CSV table of C-alpha atoms in Angstrom, one decimal:
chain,number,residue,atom,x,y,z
A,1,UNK,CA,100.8,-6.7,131.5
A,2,UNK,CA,101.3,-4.0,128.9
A,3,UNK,CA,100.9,-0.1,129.7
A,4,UNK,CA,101.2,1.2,132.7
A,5,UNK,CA,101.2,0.2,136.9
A,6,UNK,CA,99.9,2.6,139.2
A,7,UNK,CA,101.7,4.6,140.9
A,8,UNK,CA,102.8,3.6,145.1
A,9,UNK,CA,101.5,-0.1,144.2
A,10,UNK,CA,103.0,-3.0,146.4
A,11,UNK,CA,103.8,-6.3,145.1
A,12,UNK,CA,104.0,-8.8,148.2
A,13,UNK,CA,104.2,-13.1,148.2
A,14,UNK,CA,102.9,-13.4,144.5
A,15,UNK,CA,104.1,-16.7,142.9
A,16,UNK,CA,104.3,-18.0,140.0
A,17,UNK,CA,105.0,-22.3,139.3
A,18,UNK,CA,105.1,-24.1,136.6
A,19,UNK,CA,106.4,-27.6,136.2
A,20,UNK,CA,107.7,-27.0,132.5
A,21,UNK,CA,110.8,-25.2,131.4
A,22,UNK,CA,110.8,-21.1,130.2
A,23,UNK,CA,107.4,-21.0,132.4
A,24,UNK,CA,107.9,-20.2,135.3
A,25,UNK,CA,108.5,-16.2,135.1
A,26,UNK,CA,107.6,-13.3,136.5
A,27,UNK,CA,106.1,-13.8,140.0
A,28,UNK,CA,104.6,-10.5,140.6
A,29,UNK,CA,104.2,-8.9,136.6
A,30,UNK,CA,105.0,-10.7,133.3
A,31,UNK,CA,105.3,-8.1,130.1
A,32,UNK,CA,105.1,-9.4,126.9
A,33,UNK,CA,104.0,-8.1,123.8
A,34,UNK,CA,106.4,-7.1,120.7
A,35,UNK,CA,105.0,-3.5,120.2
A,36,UNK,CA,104.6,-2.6,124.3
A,37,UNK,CA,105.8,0.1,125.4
A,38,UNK,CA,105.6,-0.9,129.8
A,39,UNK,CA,106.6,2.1,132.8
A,40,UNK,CA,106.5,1.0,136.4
A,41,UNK,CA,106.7,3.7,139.1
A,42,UNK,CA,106.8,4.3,143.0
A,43,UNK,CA,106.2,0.4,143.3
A,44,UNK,CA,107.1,-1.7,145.7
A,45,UNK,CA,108.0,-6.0,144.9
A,46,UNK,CA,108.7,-8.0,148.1
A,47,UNK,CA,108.9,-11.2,148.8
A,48,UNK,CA,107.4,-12.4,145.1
A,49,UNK,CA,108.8,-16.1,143.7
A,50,UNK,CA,108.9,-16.8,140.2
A,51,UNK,CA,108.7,-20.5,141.0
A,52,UNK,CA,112.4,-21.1,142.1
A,53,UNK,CA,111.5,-24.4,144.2
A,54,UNK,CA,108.9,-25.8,141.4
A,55,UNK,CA,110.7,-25.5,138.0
A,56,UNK,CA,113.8,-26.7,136.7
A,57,UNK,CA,116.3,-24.2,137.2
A,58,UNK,CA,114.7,-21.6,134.7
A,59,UNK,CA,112.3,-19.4,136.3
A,60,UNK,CA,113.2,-15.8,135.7
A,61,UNK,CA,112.4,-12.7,137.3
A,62,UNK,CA,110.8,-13.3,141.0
A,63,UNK,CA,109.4,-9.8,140.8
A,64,UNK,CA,109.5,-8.4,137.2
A,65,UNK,CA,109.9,-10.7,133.7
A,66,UNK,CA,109.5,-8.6,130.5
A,67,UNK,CA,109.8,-10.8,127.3
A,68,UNK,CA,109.9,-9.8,123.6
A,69,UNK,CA,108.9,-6.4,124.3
A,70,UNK,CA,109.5,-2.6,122.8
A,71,UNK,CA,110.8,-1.0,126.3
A,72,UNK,CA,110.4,-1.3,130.0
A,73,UNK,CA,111.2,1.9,132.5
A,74,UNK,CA,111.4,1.1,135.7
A,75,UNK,CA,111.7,4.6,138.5
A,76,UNK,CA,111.3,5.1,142.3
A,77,UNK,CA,111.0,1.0,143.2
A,78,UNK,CA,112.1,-1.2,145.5
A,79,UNK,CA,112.5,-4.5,144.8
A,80,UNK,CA,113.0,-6.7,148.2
A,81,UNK,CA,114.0,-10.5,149.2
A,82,UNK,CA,112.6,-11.6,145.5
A,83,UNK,CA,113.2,-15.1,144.3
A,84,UNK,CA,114.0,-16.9,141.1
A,85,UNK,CA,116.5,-19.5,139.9
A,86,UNK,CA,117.5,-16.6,137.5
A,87,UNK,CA,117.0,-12.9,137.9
A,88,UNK,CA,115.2,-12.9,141.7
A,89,UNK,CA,114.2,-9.5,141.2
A,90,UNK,CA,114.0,-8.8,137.1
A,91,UNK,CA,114.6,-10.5,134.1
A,92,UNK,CA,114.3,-8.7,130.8
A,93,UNK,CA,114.9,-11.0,126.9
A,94,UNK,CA,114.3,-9.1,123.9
A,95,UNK,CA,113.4,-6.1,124.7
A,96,UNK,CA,114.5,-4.2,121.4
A,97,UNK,CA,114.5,-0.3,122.1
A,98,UNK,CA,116.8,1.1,125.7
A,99,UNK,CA,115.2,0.3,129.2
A,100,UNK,CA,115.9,2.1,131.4
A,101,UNK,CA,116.0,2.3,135.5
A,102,UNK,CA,116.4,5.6,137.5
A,103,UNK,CA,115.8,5.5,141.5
A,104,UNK,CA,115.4,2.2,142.4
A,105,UNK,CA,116.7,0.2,145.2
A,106,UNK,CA,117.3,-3.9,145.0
A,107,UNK,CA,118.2,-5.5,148.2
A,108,UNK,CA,118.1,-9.3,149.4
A,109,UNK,CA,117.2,-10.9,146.4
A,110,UNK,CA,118.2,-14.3,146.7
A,111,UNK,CA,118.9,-17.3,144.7
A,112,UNK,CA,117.2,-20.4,145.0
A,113,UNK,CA,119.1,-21.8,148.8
A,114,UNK,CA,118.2,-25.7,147.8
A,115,UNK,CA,119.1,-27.5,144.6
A,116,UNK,CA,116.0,-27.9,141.5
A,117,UNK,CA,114.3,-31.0,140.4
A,118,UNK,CA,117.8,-32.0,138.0
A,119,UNK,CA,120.4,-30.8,140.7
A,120,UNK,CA,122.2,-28.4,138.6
A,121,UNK,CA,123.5,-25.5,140.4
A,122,UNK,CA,125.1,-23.7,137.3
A,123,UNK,CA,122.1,-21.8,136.2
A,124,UNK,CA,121.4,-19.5,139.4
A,125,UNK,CA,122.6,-16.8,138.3
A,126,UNK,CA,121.8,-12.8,138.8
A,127,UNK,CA,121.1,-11.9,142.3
A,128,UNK,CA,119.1,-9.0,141.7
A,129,UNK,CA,118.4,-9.4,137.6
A,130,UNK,CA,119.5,-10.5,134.2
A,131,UNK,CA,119.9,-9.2,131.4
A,132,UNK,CA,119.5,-9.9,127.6
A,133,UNK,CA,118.3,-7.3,126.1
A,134,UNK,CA,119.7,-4.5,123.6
A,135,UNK,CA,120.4,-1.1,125.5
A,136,UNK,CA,119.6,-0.3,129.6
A,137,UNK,CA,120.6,2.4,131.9
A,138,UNK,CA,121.1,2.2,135.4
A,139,UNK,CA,121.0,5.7,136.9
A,140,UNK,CA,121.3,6.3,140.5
A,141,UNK,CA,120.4,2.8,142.0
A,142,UNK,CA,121.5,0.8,144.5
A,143,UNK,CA,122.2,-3.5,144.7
A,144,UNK,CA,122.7,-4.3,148.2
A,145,UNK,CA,123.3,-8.0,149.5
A,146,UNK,CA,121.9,-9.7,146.8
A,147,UNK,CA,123.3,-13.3,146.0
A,148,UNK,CA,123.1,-15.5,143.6
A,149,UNK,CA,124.1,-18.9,143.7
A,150,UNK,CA,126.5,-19.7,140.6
A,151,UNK,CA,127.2,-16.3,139.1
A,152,UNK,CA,126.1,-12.7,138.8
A,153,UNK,CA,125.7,-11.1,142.5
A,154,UNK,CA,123.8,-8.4,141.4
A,155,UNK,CA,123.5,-8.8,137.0
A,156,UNK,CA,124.0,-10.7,134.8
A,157,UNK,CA,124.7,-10.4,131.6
A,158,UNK,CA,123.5,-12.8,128.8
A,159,UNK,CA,123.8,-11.8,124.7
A,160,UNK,CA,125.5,-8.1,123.9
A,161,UNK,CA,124.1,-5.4,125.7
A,162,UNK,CA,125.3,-2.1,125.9
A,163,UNK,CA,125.1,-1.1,129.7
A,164,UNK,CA,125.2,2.9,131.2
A,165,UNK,CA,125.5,2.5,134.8
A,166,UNK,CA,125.8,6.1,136.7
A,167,UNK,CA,125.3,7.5,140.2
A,168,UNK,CA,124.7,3.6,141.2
A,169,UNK,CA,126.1,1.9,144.6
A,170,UNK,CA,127.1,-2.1,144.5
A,171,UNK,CA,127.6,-2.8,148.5
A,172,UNK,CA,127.4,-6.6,149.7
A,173,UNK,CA,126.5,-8.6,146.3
A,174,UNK,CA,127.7,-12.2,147.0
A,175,UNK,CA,127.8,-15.0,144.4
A,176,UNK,CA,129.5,-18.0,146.0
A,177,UNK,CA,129.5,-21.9,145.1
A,178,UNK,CA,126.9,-24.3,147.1
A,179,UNK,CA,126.4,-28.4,147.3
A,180,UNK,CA,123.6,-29.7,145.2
A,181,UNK,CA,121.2,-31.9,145.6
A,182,UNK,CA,123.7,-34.9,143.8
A,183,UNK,CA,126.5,-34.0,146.2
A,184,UNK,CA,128.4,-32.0,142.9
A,185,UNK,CA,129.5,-28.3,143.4
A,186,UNK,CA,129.4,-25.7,140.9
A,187,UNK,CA,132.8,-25.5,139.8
A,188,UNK,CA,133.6,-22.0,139.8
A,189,UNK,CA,131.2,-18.7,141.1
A,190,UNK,CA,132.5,-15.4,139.5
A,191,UNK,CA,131.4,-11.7,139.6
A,192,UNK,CA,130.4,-10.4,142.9
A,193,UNK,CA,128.6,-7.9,140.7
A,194,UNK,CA,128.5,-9.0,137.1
A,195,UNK,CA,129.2,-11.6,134.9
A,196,UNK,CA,129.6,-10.4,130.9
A,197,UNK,CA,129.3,-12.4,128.0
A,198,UNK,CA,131.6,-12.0,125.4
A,199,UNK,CA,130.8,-8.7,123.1
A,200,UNK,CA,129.6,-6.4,125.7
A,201,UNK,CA,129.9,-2.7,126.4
A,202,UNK,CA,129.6,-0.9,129.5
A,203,UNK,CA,130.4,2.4,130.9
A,204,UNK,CA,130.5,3.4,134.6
A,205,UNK,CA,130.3,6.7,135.5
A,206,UNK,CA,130.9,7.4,139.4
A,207,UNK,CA,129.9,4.7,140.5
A,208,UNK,CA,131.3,2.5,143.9
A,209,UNK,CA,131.9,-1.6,144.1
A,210,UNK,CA,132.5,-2.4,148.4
A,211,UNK,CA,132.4,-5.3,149.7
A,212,UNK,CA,131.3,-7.4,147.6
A,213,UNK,CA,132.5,-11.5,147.1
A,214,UNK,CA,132.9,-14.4,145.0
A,215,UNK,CA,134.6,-17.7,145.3
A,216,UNK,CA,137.2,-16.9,142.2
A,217,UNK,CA,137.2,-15.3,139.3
A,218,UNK,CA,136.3,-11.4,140.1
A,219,UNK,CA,134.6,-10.3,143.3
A,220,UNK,CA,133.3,-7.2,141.2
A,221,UNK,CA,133.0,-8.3,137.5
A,222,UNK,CA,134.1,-11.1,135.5
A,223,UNK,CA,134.2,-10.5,131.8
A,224,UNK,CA,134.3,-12.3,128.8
A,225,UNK,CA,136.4,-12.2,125.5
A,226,UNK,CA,135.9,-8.7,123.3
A,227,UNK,CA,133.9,-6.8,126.1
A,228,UNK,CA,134.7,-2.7,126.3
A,229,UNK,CA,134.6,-1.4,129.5
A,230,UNK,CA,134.8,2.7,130.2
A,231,UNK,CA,134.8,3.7,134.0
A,232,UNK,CA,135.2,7.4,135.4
A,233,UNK,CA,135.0,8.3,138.3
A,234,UNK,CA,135.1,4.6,139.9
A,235,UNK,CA,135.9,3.6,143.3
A,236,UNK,CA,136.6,-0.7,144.2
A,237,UNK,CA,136.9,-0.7,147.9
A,238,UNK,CA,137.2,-4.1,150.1
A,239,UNK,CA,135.6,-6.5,147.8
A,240,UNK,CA,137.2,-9.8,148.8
A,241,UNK,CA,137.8,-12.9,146.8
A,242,UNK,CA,137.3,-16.0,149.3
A,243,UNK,CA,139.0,-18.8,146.8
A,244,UNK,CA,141.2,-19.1,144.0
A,245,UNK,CA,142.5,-22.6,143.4
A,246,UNK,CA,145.9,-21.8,142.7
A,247,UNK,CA,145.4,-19.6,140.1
A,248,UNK,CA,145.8,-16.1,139.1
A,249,UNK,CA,142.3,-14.4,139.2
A,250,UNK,CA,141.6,-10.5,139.5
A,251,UNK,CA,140.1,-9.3,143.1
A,252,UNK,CA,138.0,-6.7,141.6
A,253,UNK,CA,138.2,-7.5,137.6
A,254,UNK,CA,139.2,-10.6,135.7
A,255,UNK,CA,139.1,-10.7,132.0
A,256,UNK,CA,139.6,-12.4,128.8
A,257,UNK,CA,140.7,-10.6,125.9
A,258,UNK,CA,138.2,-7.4,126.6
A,259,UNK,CA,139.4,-3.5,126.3
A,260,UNK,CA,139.1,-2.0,130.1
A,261,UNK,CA,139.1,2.0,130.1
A,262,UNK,CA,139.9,3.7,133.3
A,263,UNK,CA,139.8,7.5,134.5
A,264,UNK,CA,139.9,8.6,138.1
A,265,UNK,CA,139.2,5.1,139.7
A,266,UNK,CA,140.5,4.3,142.9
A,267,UNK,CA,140.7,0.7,144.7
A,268,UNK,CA,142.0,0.2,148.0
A,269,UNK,CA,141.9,-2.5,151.0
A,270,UNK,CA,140.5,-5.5,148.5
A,271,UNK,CA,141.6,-8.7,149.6
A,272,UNK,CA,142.2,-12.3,148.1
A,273,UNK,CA,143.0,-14.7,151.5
A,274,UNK,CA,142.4,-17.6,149.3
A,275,UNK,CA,145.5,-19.6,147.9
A,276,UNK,CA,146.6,-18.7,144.6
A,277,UNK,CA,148.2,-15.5,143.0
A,278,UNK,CA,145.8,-12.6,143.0
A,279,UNK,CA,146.1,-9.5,141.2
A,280,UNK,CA,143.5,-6.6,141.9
A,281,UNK,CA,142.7,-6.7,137.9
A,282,UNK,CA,143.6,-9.3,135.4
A,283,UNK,CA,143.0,-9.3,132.0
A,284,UNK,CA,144.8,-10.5,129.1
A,285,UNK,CA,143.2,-8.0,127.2
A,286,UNK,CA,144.5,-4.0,127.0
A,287,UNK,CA,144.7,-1.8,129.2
A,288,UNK,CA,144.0,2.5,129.3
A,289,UNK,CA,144.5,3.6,133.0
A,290,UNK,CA,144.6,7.8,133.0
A,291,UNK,CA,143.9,9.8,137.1
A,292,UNK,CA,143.7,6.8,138.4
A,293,UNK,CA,145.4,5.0,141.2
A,294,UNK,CA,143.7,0.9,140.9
A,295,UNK,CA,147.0,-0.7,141.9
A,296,UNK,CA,146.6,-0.1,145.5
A,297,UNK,CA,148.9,-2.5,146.9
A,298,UNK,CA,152.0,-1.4,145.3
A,299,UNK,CA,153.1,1.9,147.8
A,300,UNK,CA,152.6,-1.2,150.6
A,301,UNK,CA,155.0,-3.2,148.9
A,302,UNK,CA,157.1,-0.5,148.1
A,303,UNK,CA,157.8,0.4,151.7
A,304,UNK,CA,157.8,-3.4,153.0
A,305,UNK,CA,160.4,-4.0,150.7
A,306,UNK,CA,162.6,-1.5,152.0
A,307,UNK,CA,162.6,-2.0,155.2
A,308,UNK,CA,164.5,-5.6,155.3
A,309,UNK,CA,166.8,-4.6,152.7
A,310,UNK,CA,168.0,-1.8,154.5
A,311,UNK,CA,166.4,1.1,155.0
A,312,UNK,CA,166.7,3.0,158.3
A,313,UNK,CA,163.4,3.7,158.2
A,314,UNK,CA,159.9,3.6,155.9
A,315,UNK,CA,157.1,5.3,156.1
A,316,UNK,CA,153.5,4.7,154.3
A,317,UNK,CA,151.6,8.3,153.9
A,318,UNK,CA,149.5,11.2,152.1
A,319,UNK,CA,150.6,13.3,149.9
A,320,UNK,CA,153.0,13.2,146.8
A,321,UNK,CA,152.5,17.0,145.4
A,322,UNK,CA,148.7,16.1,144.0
A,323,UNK,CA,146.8,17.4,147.8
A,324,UNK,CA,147.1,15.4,150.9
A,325,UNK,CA,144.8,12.4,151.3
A,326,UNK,CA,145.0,12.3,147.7
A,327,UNK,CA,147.5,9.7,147.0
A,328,UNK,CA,149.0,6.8,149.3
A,329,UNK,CA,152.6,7.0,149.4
A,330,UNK,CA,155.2,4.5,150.2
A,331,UNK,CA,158.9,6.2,151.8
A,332,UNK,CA,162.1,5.7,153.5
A,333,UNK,CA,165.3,7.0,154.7
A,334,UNK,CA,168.9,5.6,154.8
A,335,UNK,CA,172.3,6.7,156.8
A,336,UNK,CA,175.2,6.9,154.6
A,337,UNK,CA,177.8,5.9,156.5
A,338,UNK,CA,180.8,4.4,153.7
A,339,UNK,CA,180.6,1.1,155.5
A,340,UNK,CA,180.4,-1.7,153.2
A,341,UNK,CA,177.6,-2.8,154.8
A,342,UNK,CA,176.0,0.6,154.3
A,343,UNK,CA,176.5,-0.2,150.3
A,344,UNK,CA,175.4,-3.5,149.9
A,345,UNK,CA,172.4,-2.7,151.5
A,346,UNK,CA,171.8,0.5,149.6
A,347,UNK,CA,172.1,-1.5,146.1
A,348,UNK,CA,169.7,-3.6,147.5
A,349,UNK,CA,167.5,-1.0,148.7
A,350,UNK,CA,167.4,1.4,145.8
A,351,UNK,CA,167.2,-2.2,143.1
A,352,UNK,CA,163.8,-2.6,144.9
A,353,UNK,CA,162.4,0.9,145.1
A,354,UNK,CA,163.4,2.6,142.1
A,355,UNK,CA,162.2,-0.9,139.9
A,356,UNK,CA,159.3,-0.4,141.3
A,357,UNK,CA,158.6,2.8,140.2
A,358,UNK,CA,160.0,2.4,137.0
A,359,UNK,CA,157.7,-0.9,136.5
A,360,UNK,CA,154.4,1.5,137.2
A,361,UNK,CA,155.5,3.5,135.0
A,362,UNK,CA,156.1,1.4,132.6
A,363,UNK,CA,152.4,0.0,132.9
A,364,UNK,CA,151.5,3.8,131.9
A,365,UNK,CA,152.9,3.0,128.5
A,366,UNK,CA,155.4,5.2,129.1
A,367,UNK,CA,158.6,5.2,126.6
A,368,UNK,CA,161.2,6.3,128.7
A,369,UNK,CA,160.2,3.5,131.3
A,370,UNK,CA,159.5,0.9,129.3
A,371,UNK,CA,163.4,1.2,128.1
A,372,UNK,CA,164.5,1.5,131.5
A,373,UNK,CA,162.4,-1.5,132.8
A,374,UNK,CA,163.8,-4.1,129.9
A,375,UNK,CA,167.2,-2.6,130.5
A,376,UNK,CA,167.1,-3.0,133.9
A,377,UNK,CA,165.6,-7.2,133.4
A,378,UNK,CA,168.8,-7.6,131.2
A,379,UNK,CA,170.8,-6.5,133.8
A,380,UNK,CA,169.5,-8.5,136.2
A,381,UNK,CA,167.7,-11.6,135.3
A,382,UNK,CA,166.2,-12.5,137.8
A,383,UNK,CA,164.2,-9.5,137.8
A,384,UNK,CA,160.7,-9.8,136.1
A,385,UNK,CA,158.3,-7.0,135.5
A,386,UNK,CA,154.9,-8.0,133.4
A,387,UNK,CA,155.2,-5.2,130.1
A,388,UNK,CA,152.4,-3.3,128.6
A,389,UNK,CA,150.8,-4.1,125.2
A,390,UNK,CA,150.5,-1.1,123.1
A,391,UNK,CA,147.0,-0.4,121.6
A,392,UNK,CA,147.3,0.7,117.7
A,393,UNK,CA,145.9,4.3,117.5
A,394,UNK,CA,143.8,2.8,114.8
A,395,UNK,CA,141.9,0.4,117.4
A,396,UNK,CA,141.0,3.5,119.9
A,397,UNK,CA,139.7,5.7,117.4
A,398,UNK,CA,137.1,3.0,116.9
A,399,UNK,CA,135.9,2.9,120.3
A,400,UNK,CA,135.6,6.0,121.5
């Protein structure tokens, strides 16, 4: 459909099936058209199907499929308990000027619950949409408890988009493995939120990621190999990451060799209960952390460690000089009393703490810490602190 829809229109039950691959799209409007320019406004989609049970695995967009076209701007919708193997509530290929969507709400679009005609479970992806398309901005809209089967809670990401995200709210996204038809299992669900091909640029601007899940592999994003990623103003709060297989996967963020930019981003009270090592980001790419405090664990493990290596007391509080309930803080206090008992425990004691702060320093890049931190491992060699790879001035001057 090319133009316009009307304004305060409701999409409810439409369906689209087709028994052959790449039909079966679009259950309530299909755009298509290489010179269309397309705006929908104060619509409502609920309940549409883009064929999930019918095809085989790759209907797109239960609600809204735009192929091949100019641009698509989407404002003041609500897309509702949509369906599609891919993209249950949009789906958007080719679109070669920005899209944009401003005001809109997605919430309990769900991937297809049984297994399709070939009983692979791999392609259900994007919970509320996918995305392979040039340029999109997401500006003040909210994904709440979508799911998807494989990958993607909310997006996903397919080609190398460049992605503005602001004002938006992620709250209850789920992507987590399920039992096909054949009695295999898709072997790993990752991104809560996202899932990013490799190449891809995104930038968040205040924007918040709760309680979102996935089996492994990032219960917020997981990225690819090359992707940029800018976030100010960013809070990560209890996302949880149910699995992990042994391995080391990030709570919030796990990457590949991708460039992750933070300012002013705060995560606190994630969790990983699964087995494995978890870190609340991983990447083996860089790192530029400025304002922002995404290691939340540390003041806890600060103050833990302390306490049974001698402390006389630990505290965990507000404060630190930068306004109360600003920071979290980690503390303690010792008696001196000459003993030596009283020493060995206050080597112990002040090994762990000061390390510690010396090691988050050093993950600042700075100089003085980095020297203290190696000095410190020669020292003692059975201390191991992760070090910072510098980023060549060269290489930041080109992204930004």
């Amino acid at each position: 459909m090319n133009g316009s829809a009307g304004s305060k229109v409701t999409f409810t039950n439409n369906t689209t099936t087709h028994t052959t691959r790449n039909y079966a799209n679009g259950g309530a409007i299909y755009l298509g058209g290489s010179t269309s320019e397309s705006s929908i406004s104060y619509a409502i989609f609920n309940g549409n199907d883009a064929g999930a049970e019918a095809s085989d695995g790759y209907s797109s967009g239960g609600a809204l499929r735009a192929y091949s076209v100019k641009k698509v701007d989407v404002s003041n919708c609500e897309f509702t308990a949509n369906r599609g193997c891919n993209g249950n509530a949009f789906s958007y290929y080719f679109c070669t000027d920005e899209c944009t969507f401003t005001d809109c709400n997605f919430h309990d679009n769900i991937g297809m619950s049984g297994a399709n005609k070939d009983g692979n479970a791999s392609r259900f992806y994007g919970g509320a949409g996918e995305l392979y398309t040039s340029t999109v901005r997401f500006e003040r809209c909210t994904f709440r408890d979508n799911k998807a089967r494989s990958q993607s809670g909310a997006i996903h990401f397919n080609g190398t988009p460049t992605v503005y995200l602001t004002d938006c709210m992620f709250d209850g996204n789920i992507t987590l493995s399920q039992t096909t038809a054949n009695s295999t299992s898709v072997s790993y669900s990752g991104g809560g939120c996202f899932k990013f091909t490799d190449g891809m640029k995104m930038t968040l601007n205040r924007c918040v990621f709760k309680n979102n899940k996935a089996n492994n592999r990032g219960a917020v994003f997981q990225l690819g190999a090359n992707d940029v990623v800018f976030m100010n103003q960013v809070t990560f709060k209890e996302n949880e990451l149910t699995a992990g297989s042994g391995n080391i996967w990030g709570v919030n963020i796990h990457s590949g060799k991708s460039v992750i930019c933070m300012n002013n981003v705060t995560s606190y009270n994630n969790s990983a209960p699964g087995a494995g090592t978890h870190h609340a980001f991983n990447t083996d790419g860089g790192w530029i952390i400025t304002n922002s405090a995404p290691f939340d664990n540390i003041p806890n493990y600060r103050y833990i460690g302390d306490s049974f290596r001698g402390a006389t007391w630990v505290s965990i509080h507000n404060g630190g000089g930068v306004g109360w309930g600003e920071v979290m803080n980690g503390g303690f206090g010792m008696v001196l009393d000459g003993s030596e008992a009283c020493d060995r425990r206050l080597r112990m004691m002040l090994h762990w703490d000061v390390n510690n702060g010396i090691s988050r320093r050093s993950w600042a890049r700075n100089e003085g810490a980095m020297f203290a931190i190696r000095r410190a491992m020669e020292i003692c060699p059975e201390l191991k602190v992760t070090m910072p790879n510098l980023v060549d001035d060269e290489v930041l001057e080109g992204l930004f």
